[in-house]
JSON list of C-alpha atoms in Angstrom, two decimals:
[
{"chain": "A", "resi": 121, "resn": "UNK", "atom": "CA", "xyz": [-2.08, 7.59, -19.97]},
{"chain": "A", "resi": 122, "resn": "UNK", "atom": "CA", "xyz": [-1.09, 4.45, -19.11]},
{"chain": "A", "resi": 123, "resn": "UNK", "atom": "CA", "xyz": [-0.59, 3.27, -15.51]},
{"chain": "A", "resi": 124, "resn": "UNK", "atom": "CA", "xyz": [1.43, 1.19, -13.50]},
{"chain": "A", "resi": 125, "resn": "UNK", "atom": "CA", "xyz": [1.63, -2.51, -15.24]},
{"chain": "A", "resi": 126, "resn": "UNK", "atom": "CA", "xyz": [2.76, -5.93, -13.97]},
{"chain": "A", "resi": 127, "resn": "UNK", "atom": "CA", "xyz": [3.56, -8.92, -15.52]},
{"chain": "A", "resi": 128, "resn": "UNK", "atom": "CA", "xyz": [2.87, -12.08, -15.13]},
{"chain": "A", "resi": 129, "resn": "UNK", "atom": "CA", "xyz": [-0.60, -11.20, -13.96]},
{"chain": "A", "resi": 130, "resn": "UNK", "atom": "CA", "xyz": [-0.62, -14.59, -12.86]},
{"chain": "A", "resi": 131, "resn": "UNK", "atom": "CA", "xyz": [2.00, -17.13, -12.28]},
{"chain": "A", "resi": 132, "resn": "UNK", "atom": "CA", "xyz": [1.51, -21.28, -11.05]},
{"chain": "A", "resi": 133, "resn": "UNK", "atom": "CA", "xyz": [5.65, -22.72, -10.24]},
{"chain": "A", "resi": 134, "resn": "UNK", "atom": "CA", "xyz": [6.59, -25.82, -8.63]},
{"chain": "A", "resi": 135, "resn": "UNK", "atom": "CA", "xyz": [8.46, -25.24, -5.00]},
{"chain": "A", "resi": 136, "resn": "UNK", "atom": "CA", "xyz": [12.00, -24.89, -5.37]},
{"chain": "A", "resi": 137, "resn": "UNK", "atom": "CA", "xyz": [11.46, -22.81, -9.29]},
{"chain": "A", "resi": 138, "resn": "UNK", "atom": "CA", "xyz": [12.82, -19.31, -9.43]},
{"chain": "A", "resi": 139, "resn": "UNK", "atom": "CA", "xyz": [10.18, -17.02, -10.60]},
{"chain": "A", "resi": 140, "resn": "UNK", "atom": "CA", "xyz": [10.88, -13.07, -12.04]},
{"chain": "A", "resi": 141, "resn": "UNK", "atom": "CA", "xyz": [8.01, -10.49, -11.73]},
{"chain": "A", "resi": 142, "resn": "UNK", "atom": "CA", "xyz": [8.12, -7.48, -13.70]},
{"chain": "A", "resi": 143, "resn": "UNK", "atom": "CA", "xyz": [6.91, -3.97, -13.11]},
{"chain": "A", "resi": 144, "resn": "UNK", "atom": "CA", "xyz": [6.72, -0.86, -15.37]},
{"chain": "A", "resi": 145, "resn": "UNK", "atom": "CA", "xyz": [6.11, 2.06, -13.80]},
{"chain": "A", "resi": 146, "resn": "UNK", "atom": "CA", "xyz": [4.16, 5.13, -14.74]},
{"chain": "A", "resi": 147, "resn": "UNK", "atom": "CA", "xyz": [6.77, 7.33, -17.14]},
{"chain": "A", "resi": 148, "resn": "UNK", "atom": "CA", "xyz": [8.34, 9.90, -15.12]},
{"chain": "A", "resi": 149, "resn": "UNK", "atom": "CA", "xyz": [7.67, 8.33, -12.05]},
{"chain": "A", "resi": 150, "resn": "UNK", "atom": "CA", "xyz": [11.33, 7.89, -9.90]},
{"chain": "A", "resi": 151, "resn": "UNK", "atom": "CA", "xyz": [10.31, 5.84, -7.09]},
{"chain": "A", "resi": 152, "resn": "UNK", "atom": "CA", "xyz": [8.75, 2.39, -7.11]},
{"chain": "A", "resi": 153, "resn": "UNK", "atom": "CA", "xyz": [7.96, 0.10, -4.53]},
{"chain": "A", "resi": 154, "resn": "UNK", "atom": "CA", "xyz": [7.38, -3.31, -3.72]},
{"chain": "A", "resi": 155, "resn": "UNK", "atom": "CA", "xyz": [4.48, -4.86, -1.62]},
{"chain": "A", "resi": 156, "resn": "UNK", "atom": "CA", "xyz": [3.49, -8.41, -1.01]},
{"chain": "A", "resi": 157, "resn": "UNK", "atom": "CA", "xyz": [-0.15, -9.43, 0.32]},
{"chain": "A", "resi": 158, "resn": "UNK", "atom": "CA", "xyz": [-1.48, -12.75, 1.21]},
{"chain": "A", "resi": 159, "resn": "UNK", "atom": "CA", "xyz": [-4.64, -13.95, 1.55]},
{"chain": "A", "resi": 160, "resn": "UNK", "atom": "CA", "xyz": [-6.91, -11.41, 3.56]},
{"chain": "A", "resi": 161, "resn": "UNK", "atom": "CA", "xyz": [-4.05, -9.79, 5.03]},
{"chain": "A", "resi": 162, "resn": "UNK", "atom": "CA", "xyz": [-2.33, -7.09, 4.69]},
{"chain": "A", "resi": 163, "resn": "UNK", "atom": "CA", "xyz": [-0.03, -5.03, 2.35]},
{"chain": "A", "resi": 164, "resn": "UNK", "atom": "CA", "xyz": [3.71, -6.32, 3.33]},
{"chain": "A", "resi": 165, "resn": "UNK", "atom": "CA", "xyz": [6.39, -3.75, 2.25]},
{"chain": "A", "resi": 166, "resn": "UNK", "atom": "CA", "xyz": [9.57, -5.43, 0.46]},
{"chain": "A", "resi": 167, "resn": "UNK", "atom": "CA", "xyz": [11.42, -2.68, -0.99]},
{"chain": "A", "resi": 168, "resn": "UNK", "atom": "CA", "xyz": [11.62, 1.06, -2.33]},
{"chain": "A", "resi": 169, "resn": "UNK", "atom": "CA", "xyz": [13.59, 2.24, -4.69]},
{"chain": "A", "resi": 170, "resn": "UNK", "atom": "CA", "xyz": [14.51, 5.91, -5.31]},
{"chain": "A", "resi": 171, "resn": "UNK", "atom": "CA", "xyz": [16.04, 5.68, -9.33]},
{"chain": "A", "resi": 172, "resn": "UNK", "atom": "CA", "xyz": [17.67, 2.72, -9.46]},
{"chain": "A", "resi": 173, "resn": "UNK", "atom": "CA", "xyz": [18.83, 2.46, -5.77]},
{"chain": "A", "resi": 174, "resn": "UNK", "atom": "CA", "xyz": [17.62, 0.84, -2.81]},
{"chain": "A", "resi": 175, "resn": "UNK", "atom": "CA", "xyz": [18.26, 2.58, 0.24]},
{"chain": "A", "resi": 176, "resn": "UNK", "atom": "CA", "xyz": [17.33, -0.36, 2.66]},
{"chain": "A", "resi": 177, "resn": "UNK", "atom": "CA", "xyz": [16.89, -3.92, 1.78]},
{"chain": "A", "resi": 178, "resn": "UNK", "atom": "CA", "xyz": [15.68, -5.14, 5.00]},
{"chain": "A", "resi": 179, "resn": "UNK", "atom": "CA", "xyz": [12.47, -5.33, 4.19]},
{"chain": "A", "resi": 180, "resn": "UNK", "atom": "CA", "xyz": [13.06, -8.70, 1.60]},
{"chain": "A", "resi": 181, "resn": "UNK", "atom": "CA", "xyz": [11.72, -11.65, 3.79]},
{"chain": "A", "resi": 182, "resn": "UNK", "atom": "CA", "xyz": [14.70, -13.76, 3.20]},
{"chain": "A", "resi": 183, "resn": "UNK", "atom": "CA", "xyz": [17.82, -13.89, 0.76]},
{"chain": "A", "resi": 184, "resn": "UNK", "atom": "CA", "xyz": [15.88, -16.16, -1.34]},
{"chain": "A", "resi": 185, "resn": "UNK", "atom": "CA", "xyz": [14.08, -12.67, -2.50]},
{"chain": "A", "resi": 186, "resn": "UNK", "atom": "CA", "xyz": [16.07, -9.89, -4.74]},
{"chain": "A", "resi": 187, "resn": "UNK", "atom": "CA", "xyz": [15.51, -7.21, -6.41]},
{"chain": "A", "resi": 188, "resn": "UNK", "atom": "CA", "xyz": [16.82, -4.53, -9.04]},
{"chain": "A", "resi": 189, "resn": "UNK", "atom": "CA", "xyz": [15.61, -1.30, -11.29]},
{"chain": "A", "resi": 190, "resn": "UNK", "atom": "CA", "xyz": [17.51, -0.55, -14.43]},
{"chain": "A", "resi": 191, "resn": "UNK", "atom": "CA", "xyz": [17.10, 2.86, -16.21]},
{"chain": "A", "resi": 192, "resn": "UNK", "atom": "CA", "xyz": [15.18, 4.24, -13.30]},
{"chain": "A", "resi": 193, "resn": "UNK", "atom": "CA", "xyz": [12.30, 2.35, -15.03]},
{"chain": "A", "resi": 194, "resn": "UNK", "atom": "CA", "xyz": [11.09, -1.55, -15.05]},
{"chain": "A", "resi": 195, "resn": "UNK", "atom": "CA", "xyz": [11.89, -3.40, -12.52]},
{"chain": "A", "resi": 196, "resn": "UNK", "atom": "CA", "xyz": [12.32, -6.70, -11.55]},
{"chain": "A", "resi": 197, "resn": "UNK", "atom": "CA", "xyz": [11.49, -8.75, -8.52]},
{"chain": "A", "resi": 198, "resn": "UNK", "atom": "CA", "xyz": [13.10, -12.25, -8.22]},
{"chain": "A", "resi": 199, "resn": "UNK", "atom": "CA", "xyz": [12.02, -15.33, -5.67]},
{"chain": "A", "resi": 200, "resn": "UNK", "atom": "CA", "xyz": [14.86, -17.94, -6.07]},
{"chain": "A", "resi": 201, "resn": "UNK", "atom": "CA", "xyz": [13.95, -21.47, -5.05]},
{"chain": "A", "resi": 202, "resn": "UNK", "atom": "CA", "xyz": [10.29, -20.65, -4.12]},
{"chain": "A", "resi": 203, "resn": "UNK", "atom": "CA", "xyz": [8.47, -22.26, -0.95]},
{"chain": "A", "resi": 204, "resn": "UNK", "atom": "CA", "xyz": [4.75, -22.71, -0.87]},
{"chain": "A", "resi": 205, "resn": "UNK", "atom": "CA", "xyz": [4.52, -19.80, 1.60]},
{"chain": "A", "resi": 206, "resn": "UNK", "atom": "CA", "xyz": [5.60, -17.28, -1.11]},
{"chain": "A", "resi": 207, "resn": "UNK", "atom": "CA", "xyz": [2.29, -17.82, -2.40]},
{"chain": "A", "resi": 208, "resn": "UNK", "atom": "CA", "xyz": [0.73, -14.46, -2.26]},
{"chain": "A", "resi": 209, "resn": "UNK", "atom": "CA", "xyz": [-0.11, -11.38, -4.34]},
{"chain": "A", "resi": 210, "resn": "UNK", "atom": "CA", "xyz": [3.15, -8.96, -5.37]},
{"chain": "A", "resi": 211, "resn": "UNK", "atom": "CA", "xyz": [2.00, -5.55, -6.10]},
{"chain": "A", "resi": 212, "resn": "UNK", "atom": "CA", "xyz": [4.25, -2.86, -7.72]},
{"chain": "A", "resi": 213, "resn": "UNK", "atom": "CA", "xyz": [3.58, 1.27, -7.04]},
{"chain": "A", "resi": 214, "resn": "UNK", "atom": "CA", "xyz": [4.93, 4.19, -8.43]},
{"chain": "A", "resi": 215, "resn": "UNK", "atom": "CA", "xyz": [5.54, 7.91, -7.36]},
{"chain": "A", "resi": 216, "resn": "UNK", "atom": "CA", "xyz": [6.88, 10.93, -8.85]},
{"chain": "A", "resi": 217, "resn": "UNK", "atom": "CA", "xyz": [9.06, 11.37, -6.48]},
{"chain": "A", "resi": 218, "resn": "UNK", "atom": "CA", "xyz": [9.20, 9.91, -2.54]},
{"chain": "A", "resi": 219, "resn": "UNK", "atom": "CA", "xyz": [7.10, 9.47, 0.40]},
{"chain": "A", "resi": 220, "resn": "UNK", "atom": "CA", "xyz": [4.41, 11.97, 0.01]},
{"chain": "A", "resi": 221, "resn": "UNK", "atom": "CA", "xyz": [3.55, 11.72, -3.27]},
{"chain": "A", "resi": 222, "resn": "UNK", "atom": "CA", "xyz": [0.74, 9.92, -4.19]},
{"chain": "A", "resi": 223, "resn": "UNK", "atom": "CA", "xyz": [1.51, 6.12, -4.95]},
{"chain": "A", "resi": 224, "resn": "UNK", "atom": "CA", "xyz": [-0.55, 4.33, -7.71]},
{"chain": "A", "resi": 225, "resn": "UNK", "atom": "CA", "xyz": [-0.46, 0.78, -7.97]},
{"chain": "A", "resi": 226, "resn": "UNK", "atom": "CA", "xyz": [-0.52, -1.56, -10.62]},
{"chain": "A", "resi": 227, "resn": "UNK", "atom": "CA", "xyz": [-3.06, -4.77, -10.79]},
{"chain": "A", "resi": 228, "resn": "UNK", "atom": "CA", "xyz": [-0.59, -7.32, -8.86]},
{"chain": "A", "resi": 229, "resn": "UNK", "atom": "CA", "xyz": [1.10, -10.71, -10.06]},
{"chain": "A", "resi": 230, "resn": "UNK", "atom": "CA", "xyz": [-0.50, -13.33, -8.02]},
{"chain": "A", "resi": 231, "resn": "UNK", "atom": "CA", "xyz": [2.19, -16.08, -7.25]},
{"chain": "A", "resi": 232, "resn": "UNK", "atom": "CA", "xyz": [1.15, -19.64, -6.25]},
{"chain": "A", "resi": 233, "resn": "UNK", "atom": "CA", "xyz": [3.83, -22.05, -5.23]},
{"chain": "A", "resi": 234, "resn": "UNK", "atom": "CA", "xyz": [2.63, -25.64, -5.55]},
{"chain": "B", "resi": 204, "resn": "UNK", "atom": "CA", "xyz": [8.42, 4.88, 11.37]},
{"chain": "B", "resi": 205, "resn": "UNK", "atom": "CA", "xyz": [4.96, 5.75, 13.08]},
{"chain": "B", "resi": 206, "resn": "UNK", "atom": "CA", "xyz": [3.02, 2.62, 13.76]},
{"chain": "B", "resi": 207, "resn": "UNK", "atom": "CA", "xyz": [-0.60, 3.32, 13.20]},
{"chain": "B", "resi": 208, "resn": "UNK", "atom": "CA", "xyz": [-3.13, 1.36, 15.15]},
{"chain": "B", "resi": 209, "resn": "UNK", "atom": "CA", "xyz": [-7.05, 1.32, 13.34]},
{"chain": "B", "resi": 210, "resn": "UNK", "atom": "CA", "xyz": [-10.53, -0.61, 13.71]},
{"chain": "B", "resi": 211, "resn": "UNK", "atom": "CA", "xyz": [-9.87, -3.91, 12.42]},
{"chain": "B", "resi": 212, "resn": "UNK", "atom": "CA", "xyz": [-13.78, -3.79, 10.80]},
{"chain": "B", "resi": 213, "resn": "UNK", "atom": "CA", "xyz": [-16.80, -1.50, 10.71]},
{"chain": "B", "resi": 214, "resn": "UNK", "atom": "CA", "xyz": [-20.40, -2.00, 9.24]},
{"chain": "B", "resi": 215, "resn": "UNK", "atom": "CA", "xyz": [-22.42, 1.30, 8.20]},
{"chain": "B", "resi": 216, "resn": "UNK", "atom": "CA", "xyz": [-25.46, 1.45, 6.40]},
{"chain": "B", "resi": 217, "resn": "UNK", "atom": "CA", "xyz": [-25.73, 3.15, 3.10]},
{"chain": "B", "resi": 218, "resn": "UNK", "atom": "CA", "xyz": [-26.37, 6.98, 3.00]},
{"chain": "B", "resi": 219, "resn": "UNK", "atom": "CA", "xyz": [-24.54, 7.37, 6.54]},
{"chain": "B", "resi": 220, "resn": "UNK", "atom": "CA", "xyz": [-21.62, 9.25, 7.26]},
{"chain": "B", "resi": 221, "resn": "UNK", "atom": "CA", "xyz": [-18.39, 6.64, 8.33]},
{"chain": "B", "resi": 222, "resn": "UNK", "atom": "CA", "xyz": [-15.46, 8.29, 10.03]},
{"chain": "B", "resi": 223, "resn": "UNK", "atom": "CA", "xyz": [-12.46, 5.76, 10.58]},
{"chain": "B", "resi": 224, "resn": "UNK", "atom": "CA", "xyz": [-10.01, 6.87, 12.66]},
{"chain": "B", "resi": 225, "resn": "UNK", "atom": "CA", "xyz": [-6.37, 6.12, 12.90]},
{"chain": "B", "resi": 226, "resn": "UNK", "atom": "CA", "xyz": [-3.98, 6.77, 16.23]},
{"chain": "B", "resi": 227, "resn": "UNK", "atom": "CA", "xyz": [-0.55, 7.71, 15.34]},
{"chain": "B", "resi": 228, "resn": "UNK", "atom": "CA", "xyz": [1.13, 8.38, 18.64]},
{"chain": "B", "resi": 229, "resn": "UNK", "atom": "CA", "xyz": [4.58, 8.86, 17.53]},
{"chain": "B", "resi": 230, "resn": "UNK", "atom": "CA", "xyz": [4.14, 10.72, 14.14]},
{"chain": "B", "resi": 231, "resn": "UNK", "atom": "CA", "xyz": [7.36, 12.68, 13.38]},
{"chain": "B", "resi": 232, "resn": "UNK", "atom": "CA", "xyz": [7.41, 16.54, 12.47]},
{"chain": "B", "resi": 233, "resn": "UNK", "atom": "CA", "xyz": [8.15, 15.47, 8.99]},
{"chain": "B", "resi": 234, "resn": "UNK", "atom": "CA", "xyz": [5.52, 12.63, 8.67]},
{"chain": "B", "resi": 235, "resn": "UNK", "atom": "CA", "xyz": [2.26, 13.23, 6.81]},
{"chain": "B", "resi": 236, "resn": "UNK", "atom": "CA", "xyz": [-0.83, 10.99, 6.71]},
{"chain": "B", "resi": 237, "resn": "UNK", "atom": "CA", "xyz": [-1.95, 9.09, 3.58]},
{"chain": "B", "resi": 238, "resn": "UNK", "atom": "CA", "xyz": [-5.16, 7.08, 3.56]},
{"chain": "B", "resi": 239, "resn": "UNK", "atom": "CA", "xyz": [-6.03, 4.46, 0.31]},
{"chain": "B", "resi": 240, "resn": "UNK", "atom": "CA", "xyz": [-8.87, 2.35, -0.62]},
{"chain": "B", "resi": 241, "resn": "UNK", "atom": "CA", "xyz": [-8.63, -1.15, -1.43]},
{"chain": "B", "resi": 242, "resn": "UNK", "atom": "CA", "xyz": [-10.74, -3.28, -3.14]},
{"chain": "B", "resi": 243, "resn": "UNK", "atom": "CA", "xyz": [-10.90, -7.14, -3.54]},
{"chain": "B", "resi": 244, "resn": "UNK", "atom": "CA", "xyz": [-8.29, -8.20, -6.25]},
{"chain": "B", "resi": 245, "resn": "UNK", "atom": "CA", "xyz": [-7.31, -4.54, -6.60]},
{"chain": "B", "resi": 246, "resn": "UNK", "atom": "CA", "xyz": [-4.03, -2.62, -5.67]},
{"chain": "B", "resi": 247, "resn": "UNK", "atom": "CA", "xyz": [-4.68, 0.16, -2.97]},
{"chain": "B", "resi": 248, "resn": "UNK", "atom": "CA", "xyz": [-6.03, 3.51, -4.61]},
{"chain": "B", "resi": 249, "resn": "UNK", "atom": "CA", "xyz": [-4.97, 7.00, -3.00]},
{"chain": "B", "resi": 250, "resn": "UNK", "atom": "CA", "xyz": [-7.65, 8.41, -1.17]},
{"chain": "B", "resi": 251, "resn": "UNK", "atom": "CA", "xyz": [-6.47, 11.71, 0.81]},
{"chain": "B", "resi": 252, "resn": "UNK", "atom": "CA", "xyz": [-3.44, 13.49, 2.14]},
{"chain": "B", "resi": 253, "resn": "UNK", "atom": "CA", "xyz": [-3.19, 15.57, 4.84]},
{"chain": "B", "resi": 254, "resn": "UNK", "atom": "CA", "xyz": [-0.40, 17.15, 7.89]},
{"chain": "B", "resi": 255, "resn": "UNK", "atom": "CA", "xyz": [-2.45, 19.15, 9.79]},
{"chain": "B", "resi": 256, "resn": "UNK", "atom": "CA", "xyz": [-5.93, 20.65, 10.34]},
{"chain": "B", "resi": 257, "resn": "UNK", "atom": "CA", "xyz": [-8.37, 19.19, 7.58]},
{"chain": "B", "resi": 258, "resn": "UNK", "atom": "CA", "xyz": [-8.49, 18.46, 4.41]},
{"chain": "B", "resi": 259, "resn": "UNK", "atom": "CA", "xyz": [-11.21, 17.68, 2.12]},
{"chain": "B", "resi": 260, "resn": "UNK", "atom": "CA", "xyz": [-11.59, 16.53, -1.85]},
{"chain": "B", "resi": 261, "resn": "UNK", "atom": "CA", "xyz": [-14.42, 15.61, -3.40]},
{"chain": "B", "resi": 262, "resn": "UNK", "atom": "CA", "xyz": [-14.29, 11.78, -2.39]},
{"chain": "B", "resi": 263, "resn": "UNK", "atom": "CA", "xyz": [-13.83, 11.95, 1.16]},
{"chain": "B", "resi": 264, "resn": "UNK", "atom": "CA", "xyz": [-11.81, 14.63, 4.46]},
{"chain": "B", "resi": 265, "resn": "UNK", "atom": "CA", "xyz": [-9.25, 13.95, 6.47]},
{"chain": "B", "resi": 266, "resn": "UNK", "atom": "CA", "xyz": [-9.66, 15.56, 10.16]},
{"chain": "B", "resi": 267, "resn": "UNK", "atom": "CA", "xyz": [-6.21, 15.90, 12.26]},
{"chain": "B", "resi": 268, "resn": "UNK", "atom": "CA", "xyz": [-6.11, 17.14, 15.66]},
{"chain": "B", "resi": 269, "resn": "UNK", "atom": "CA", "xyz": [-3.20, 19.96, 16.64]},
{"chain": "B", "resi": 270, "resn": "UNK", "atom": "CA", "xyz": [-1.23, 17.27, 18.19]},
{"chain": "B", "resi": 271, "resn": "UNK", "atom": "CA", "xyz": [-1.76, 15.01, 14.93]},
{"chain": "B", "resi": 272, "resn": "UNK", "atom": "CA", "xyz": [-1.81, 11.61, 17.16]},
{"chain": "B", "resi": 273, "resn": "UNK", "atom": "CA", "xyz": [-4.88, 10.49, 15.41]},
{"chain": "B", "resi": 274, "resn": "UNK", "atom": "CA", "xyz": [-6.25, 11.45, 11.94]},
{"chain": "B", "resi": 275, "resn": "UNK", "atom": "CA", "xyz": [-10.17, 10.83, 11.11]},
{"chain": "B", "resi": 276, "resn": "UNK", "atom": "CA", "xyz": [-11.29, 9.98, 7.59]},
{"chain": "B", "resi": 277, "resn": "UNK", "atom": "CA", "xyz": [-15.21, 11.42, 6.57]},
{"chain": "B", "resi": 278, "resn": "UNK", "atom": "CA", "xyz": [-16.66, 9.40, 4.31]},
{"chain": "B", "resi": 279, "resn": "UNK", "atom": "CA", "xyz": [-19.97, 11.64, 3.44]},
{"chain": "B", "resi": 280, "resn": "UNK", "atom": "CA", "xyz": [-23.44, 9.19, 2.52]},
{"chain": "B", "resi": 281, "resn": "UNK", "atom": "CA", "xyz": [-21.38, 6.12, 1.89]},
{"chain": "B", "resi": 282, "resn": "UNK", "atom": "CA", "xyz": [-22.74, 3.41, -0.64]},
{"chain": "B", "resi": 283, "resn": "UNK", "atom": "CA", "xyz": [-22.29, -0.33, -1.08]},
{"chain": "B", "resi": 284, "resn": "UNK", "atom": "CA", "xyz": [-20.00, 0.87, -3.43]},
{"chain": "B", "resi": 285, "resn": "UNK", "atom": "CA", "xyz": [-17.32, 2.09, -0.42]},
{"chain": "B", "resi": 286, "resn": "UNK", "atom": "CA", "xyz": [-17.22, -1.38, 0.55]},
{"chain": "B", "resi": 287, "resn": "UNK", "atom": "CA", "xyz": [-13.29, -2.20, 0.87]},
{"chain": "B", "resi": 288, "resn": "UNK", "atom": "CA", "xyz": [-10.26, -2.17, 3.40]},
{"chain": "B", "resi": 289, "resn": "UNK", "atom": "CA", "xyz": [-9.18, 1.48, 4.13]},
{"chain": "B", "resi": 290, "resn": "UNK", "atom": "CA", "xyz": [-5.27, 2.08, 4.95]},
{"chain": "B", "resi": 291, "resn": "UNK", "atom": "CA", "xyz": [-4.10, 4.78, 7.03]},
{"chain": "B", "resi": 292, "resn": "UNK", "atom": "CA", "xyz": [-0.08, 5.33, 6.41]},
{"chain": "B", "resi": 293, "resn": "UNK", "atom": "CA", "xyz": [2.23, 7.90, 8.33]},
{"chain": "B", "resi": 294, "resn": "UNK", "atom": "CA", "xyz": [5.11, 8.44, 7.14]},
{"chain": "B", "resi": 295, "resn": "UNK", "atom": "CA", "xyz": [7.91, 11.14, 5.44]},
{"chain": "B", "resi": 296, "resn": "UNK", "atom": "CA", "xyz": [10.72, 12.12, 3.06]},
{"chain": "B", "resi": 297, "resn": "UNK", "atom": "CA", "xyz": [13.40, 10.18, 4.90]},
{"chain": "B", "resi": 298, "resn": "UNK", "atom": "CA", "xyz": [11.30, 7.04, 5.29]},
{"chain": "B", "resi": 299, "resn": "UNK", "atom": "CA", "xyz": [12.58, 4.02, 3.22]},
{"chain": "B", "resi": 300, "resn": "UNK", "atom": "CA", "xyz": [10.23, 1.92, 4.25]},
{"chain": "B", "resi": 301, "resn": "UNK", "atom": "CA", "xyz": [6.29, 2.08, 4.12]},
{"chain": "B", "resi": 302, "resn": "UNK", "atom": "CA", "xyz": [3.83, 0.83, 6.96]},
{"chain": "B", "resi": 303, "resn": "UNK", "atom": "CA", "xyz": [0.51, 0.00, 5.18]},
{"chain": "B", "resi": 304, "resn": "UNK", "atom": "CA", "xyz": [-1.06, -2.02, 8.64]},
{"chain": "B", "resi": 305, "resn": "UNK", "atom": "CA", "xyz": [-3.81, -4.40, 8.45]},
{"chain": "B", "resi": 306, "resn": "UNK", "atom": "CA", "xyz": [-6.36, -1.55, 7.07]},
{"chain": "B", "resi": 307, "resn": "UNK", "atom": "CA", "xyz": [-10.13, -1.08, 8.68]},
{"chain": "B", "resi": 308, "resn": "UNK", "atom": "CA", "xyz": [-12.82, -3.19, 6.61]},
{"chain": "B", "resi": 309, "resn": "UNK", "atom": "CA", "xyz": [-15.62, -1.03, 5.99]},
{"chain": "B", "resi": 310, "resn": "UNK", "atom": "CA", "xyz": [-19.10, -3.46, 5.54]},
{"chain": "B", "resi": 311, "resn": "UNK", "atom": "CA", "xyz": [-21.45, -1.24, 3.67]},
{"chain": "B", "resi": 312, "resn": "UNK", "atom": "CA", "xyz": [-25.25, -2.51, 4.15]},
{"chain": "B", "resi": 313, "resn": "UNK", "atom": "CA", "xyz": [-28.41, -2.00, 2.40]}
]
């Protein structure tokens, strides 16, 4: 079947662009989750959602970043007026259902802010 | 949130047996421990669950002590193939956020 999928798989903007990432989860799957990781660090959480909510935003590294789930299915991750350090690699993840279950990730969208 | 605390890198030889282990002082009653696999230019891949005792599947086993403040992943007769960052993440059902860390990079040599 297929698995999680993200879209652009690769995206080059000029600083101050907005950019939209896409994610579309595995079918069936209710939660989905955000990550971001630069270069040789780290996975960065940014947001969960459970359906189409988002029980805690805090985790968005500045109001410049937003993001939403419609249909408890894609969703979409939004940088408005992008700086260079955005630059990084956003990952989406799915789960059946919250914490425990296993979470499979899709390939990434790797940003770079010129 | 437990914060977990792991090697930052390890180097093993190929055929060895690599056990990474992972302190989580403050894991909750509720919280159970998830290890994943990244490789370079990949997303993380599940590797093994566990909340107590051990656990074992047919890629690697999770060890956890009584007082589950540490977990130990097994990684049987490793290859250059098992080459990647390893994650160790505590957490449970009434977490909305998720701790990945900085991960343990395993060096695999000939």
């Amino acid at each position: 079947g297929a698995g999680v999928s993200q879209s652009p798989s690769n995206k080059v903007t000029e600083k101050g662009k907005d950019v939209e990432l896409r994610c579309d989860p595995i079918s069936g799957h209710t939660a989905l989750y955000w990550y971001r990781q630069s270069l040789g660090q780290g996975l960065e959480f940014l947001i969960y959602f459970q359906g189409n909510s988002a029980p805690d935003k805090s985790g968005l590294p500045s109001d410049r970043f937003s993001a939403e789930r419609t249909g408890g299915s894609v969703s979409t991750l939004t940088i408005q007026r992008t700086q260079q350090e955005d630059s990084a690699v956003y990952l989406c993840a799915s789960s059946l259902g919250k914490y425990q279950e296993t979470q499979y990730f899709g390939p990434g969208t790797r940003l770079l802010v010129l | 949130l437990a914060k977990t605390t792991q090697p930052i890198s390890m180097d093993s030889y190929e055929g060895q047996e690599v056990n990474i282990t992972c302190s989580h002082n403050n894991i909750a009653t509720n919280d159970y421990i998830t290890w994943y696999q990244q490789f370079p230019s990949q997303g993380p891949r599940f590797i093994i669950q566990g909340y107590k005792t051990k656990v074992t599947n047919e890629v690697a086993s999770l060890f956890i002590p009584a007082d589950r403040k540490s977990s130990t992943l097994s990684l049987p007769r490793v290859s250059l193939s098992d080459t990647a960052v390893y994650y160790c993440l505590v957490g449970g059902p009434r977490d909305d956020k998720i701790i990945f860390g900085k991960g343990t990079r395993l060096h695999i040599l000939p």
